[in-house]
Amino acid sequence: MSALTPDHDASMTFHLQAHTRPPGLLEVAAERLGARLVEDRLVVRGSRPSVGAPTTRGTWARISWCPPSKVFAREFSGLEASVAVRDVPKPSFIQATHWMNEGLVCRAEEMTFIGEPVISTAYTLDKAPELTDQWWEELSTALESLAGTDTDRVSLTQEDINRSIREAFGTSIDTNVSRWVIGHGDLHWANLTAPRLSLLDWDSWGLMPRGLDAAKLWESAFRVPALTEEITERWAPDLACRDGKVSRLWVCANRVLGARRRGKVNDQTEHASRVGKSLLSELS
């Protein structure tokens, strides 16, 4: 995690998150962590209210807040649990602390600082990144190492898959997953660095359908056809199998549902809807 990694859809929603943070949040976080925050390098990121900043001792701090009813235990523990992950380049967990502020559950995490730039400052890419064969090989090796991690964390359930696809496309088909693997769960271009590879944001890692990580890379590269083709070729066994198609369909469904909630359709939504319908036909 670094000050160079704003998350996808860096829109007014995220800026509002920063403006509405609880009073004194950063001061309390700094005191509890025992570290001074570099506030002029503050970054707003994530789909949940949070901000991040480097510290004066060379680490990275992320501070989040939410009502008790919105505490998502899996995401609250992702960074700590990632200590179990071996042989994967990523930030290392240092400490975390929780407290209440005006009825909100607040959390501050400290981790090692990753200074390498992210490949994209948005979820999706607008142009092809310059990635070497070595980078791709290291990513493949990292995902293989991650798949061997012993954990009981769950990134995505069968129930979540069925519900999202049904709500997005208004139809029920057999979307049962036959092979589940341990993966990152949020593998897109704003969570990957280059030229030196690191995988950022470990909130969502755990058990998930085969092909889900590759499916997220594939979908978030939709504006760069040559890159989507390369991803499809590199992860052909995972993406071409039935579980891989279900994973891609679920990613498309989430994109459609997100646009529906926001009341705003864009080229990414149109792509997800079009490809999702094609995948539905293949899986029926």
PDB file of N, CA and C in Angstrom, residues 111-155:
ATOM      1  N   MET A 111       1.125  -0.712   7.977  1.00  0.00           N
ATOM      2  CA  MET A 111       1.764  -1.761   7.192  1.00  0.00           C
ATOM      3  C   MET A 111       3.039  -1.203   6.565  1.00  0.00           C
ATOM      4  N   THR A 112       3.836  -2.068   5.989  1.00  0.00           N
ATOM      5  CA  THR A 112       5.030  -1.604   5.298  1.00  0.00           C
ATOM      6  C   THR A 112       4.630  -0.796   4.068  1.00  0.00           C
ATOM      7  N   PHE A 113       5.480   0.154   3.724  1.00  0.00           N
ATOM      8  CA  PHE A 113       5.197   1.057   2.608  1.00  0.00           C
ATOM      9  C   PHE A 113       5.700   0.460   1.301  1.00  0.00           C
ATOM     10  N   ILE A 114       4.848   0.461   0.287  1.00  0.00           N
ATOM     11  CA  ILE A 114       5.232   0.024  -1.051  1.00  0.00           C
ATOM     12  C   ILE A 114       5.373   1.268  -1.917  1.00  0.00           C
ATOM     13  N   GLY A 115       6.581   1.608  -2.291  1.00  0.00           N
ATOM     14  CA  GLY A 115       6.815   2.832  -3.041  1.00  0.00           C
ATOM     15  C   GLY A 115       6.670   2.698  -4.538  1.00  0.00           C
ATOM     16  N   GLU A 116       6.583   1.469  -5.018  1.00  0.00           N
ATOM     17  CA  GLU A 116       6.446   1.239  -6.450  1.00  0.00           C
ATOM     18  C   GLU A 116       5.092   1.769  -6.945  1.00  0.00           C
ATOM     19  N   PRO A 117       5.034   2.408  -8.113  1.00  0.00           N
ATOM     20  CA  PRO A 117       3.761   2.952  -8.590  1.00  0.00           C
ATOM     21  C   PRO A 117       2.782   1.867  -9.011  1.00  0.00           C
ATOM     22  N   VAL A 118       1.493   2.145  -8.818  1.00  0.00           N
ATOM     23  CA  VAL A 118       0.472   1.223  -9.307  1.00  0.00           C
ATOM     24  C   VAL A 118       0.393   1.323 -10.828  1.00  0.00           C
ATOM     25  N   ILE A 119      -0.097   0.279 -11.448  1.00  0.00           N
ATOM     26  CA  ILE A 119      -0.193   0.249 -12.906  1.00  0.00           C
ATOM     27  C   ILE A 119      -1.242   1.243 -13.393  1.00  0.00           C
ATOM     28  N   SER A 120      -2.303   1.405 -12.631  1.00  0.00           N
ATOM     29  CA  SER A 120      -3.355   2.355 -12.977  1.00  0.00           C
ATOM     30  C   SER A 120      -3.858   3.026 -11.713  1.00  0.00           C
ATOM     31  N   THR A 121      -4.236   4.296 -11.820  1.00  0.00           N
ATOM     32  CA  THR A 121      -4.833   4.982 -10.679  1.00  0.00           C
ATOM     33  C   THR A 121      -6.344   4.805 -10.665  1.00  0.00           C
ATOM     34  N   ALA A 122      -6.871   4.040 -11.622  1.00  0.00           N
ATOM     35  CA  ALA A 122      -8.291   3.715 -11.673  1.00  0.00           C
ATOM     36  C   ALA A 122      -8.443   2.202 -11.806  1.00  0.00           C
ATOM     37  N   TYR A 123      -9.638   1.729 -11.549  1.00  0.00           N
ATOM     38  CA  TYR A 123      -9.915   0.295 -11.632  1.00  0.00           C
ATOM     39  C   TYR A 123      -9.649  -0.228 -13.041  1.00  0.00           C
ATOM     40  N   THR A 124     -10.057   0.534 -14.038  1.00  0.00           N
ATOM     41  CA  THR A 124      -9.893   0.109 -15.428  1.00  0.00           C
ATOM     42  C   THR A 124      -8.700   0.799 -16.078  1.00  0.00           C
ATOM     43  N   LEU A 125      -8.239   0.198 -17.170  1.00  0.00           N
ATOM     44  CA  LEU A 125      -7.137   0.751 -17.947  1.00  0.00           C
ATOM     45  C   LEU A 125      -7.662   1.450 -19.194  1.00  0.00           C
ATOM     46  N   ASP A 126      -6.989   2.530 -19.587  1.00  0.00           N
ATOM     47  CA  ASP A 126      -7.319   3.209 -20.836  1.00  0.00           C
ATOM     48  C   ASP A 126      -6.289   2.937 -21.920  1.00  0.00           C
ATOM     49  N   LYS A 127      -5.124   2.452 -21.512  1.00  0.00           N
ATOM     50  CA  LYS A 127      -4.081   2.104 -22.476  1.00  0.00           C
ATOM     51  C   LYS A 127      -3.271   0.936 -21.924  1.00  0.00           C
ATOM     52  N   ALA A 128      -2.590   0.260 -22.816  1.00  0.00           N
ATOM     53  CA  ALA A 128      -1.841  -0.928 -22.418  1.00  0.00           C
ATOM     54  C   ALA A 128      -0.634  -0.547 -21.567  1.00  0.00           C
ATOM     55  N   PRO A 129      -0.440  -1.186 -20.429  1.00  0.00           N
ATOM     56  CA  PRO A 129       0.755  -0.924 -19.619  1.00  0.00           C
ATOM     57  C   PRO A 129       1.959  -1.637 -20.214  1.00  0.00           C
ATOM     58  N   GLU A 130       3.131  -1.153 -19.883  1.00  0.00           N
ATOM     59  CA  GLU A 130       4.363  -1.788 -20.340  1.00  0.00           C
ATOM     60  C   GLU A 130       4.787  -2.821 -19.298  1.00  0.00           C
ATOM     61  N   LEU A 131       4.465  -4.064 -19.560  1.00  0.00           N
ATOM     62  CA  LEU A 131       4.744  -5.148 -18.626  1.00  0.00           C
ATOM     63  C   LEU A 131       5.638  -6.184 -19.302  1.00  0.00           C
ATOM     64  N   THR A 132       6.672  -6.588 -18.608  1.00  0.00           N
ATOM     65  CA  THR A 132       7.616  -7.553 -19.166  1.00  0.00           C
ATOM     66  C   THR A 132       7.103  -8.982 -18.960  1.00  0.00           C
ATOM     67  N   ASP A 133       7.684  -9.906 -19.705  1.00  0.00           N
ATOM     68  CA  ASP A 133       7.362 -11.319 -19.505  1.00  0.00           C
ATOM     69  C   ASP A 133       7.690 -11.741 -18.082  1.00  0.00           C
ATOM     70  N   GLN A 134       8.772 -11.176 -17.544  1.00  0.00           N
ATOM     71  CA  GLN A 134       9.131 -11.504 -16.163  1.00  0.00           C
ATOM     72  C   GLN A 134       8.047 -11.068 -15.191  1.00  0.00           C
ATOM     73  N   TRP A 135       7.453  -9.890 -15.420  1.00  0.00           N
ATOM     74  CA  TRP A 135       6.380  -9.414 -14.545  1.00  0.00           C
ATOM     75  C   TRP A 135       5.200 -10.385 -14.573  1.00  0.00           C
ATOM     76  N   TRP A 136       4.801 -10.809 -15.765  1.00  0.00           N
ATOM     77  CA  TRP A 136       3.688 -11.747 -15.879  1.00  0.00           C
ATOM     78  C   TRP A 136       4.015 -13.076 -15.195  1.00  0.00           C
ATOM     79  N   GLU A 137       5.237 -13.534 -15.370  1.00  0.00           N
ATOM     80  CA  GLU A 137       5.636 -14.786 -14.732  1.00  0.00           C
ATOM     81  C   GLU A 137       5.622 -14.659 -13.208  1.00  0.00           C
ATOM     82  N   GLU A 138       6.065 -13.505 -12.702  1.00  0.00           N
ATOM     83  CA  GLU A 138       6.053 -13.287 -11.250  1.00  0.00           C
ATOM     84  C   GLU A 138       4.632 -13.223 -10.710  1.00  0.00           C
ATOM     85  N   LEU A 139       3.723 -12.627 -11.475  1.00  0.00           N
ATOM     86  CA  LEU A 139       2.326 -12.589 -11.041  1.00  0.00           C
ATOM     87  C   LEU A 139       1.750 -13.999 -10.999  1.00  0.00           C
ATOM     88  N   SER A 140       2.019 -14.776 -12.022  1.00  0.00           N
ATOM     89  CA  SER A 140       1.536 -16.149 -12.053  1.00  0.00           C
ATOM     90  C   SER A 140       2.082 -16.955 -10.883  1.00  0.00           C
ATOM     91  N   THR A 141       3.374 -16.782 -10.601  1.00  0.00           N
ATOM     92  CA  THR A 141       3.998 -17.485  -9.480  1.00  0.00           C
ATOM     93  C   THR A 141       3.396 -17.042  -8.152  1.00  0.00           C
ATOM     94  N   ALA A 142       3.144 -15.730  -8.016  1.00  0.00           N
ATOM     95  CA  ALA A 142       2.551 -15.205  -6.783  1.00  0.00           C
ATOM     96  C   ALA A 142       1.167 -15.800  -6.549  1.00  0.00           C
ATOM     97  N   LEU A 143       0.362 -15.895  -7.598  1.00  0.00           N
ATOM     98  CA  LEU A 143      -0.983 -16.448  -7.454  1.00  0.00           C
ATOM     99  C   LEU A 143      -0.938 -17.937  -7.138  1.00  0.00           C
ATOM    100  N   GLU A 144       0.050 -18.637  -7.692  1.00  0.00           N
ATOM    101  CA  GLU A 144       0.218 -20.052  -7.362  1.00  0.00           C
ATOM    102  C   GLU A 144       0.605 -20.216  -5.890  1.00  0.00           C
ATOM    103  N   SER A 145       1.489 -19.344  -5.412  1.00  0.00           N
ATOM    104  CA  SER A 145       1.873 -19.402  -3.998  1.00  0.00           C
ATOM    105  C   SER A 145       0.688 -19.086  -3.099  1.00  0.00           C
ATOM    106  N   LEU A 146      -0.074 -18.071  -3.493  1.00  0.00           N
ATOM    107  CA  LEU A 146      -1.253 -17.696  -2.715  1.00  0.00           C
ATOM    108  C   LEU A 146      -2.251 -18.845  -2.641  1.00  0.00           C
ATOM    109  N   ALA A 147      -2.427 -19.563  -3.747  1.00  0.00           N
ATOM    110  CA  ALA A 147      -3.380 -20.677  -3.791  1.00  0.00           C
ATOM    111  C   ALA A 147      -3.013 -21.777  -2.798  1.00  0.00           C
ATOM    112  N   GLY A 148      -1.739 -21.848  -2.417  1.00  0.00           N
ATOM    113  CA  GLY A 148      -1.304 -22.869  -1.475  1.00  0.00           C
ATOM    114  C   GLY A 148      -1.403 -22.458  -0.016  1.00  0.00           C
ATOM    115  N   THR A 149      -1.967 -21.283   0.255  1.00  0.00           N
ATOM    116  CA  THR A 149      -2.066 -20.780   1.628  1.00  0.00           C
ATOM    117  C   THR A 149      -3.110 -21.549   2.421  1.00  0.00           C
ATOM    118  N   ASP A 150      -2.770 -21.904   3.640  1.00  0.00           N
ATOM    119  CA  ASP A 150      -3.704 -22.585   4.548  1.00  0.00           C
ATOM    120  C   ASP A 150      -4.526 -21.523   5.282  1.00  0.00           C
ATOM    121  N   THR A 151      -5.805 -21.420   4.969  1.00  0.00           N
ATOM    122  CA  THR A 151      -6.663 -20.420   5.597  1.00  0.00           C
ATOM    123  C   THR A 151      -8.109 -20.866   5.546  1.00  0.00           C
ATOM    124  N   ASP A 152      -8.910 -20.357   6.473  1.00  0.00           N
ATOM    125  CA  ASP A 152     -10.346 -20.620   6.421  1.00  0.00           C
ATOM    126  C   ASP A 152     -11.115 -19.374   5.976  1.00  0.00           C
ATOM    127  N   ARG A 153     -10.392 -18.372   5.473  1.00  0.00           N
ATOM    128  CA  ARG A 153     -11.054 -17.173   4.967  1.00  0.00           C
ATOM    129  C   ARG A 153     -11.860 -17.487   3.705  1.00  0.00           C
ATOM    130  N   VAL A 154     -12.983 -16.803   3.565  1.00  0.00           N
ATOM    131  CA  VAL A 154     -13.848 -16.966   2.395  1.00  0.00           C
ATOM    132  C   VAL A 154     -13.986 -15.612   1.712  1.00  0.00           C
ATOM    133  N   SER A 155     -13.632 -15.557   0.448  1.00  0.00           N
ATOM    134  CA  SER A 155     -13.749 -14.324  -0.325  1.00  0.00           C
ATOM    135  C   SER A 155     -15.129 -14.186  -0.947  1.00  0.00           C
TER     136      SER A 155
END
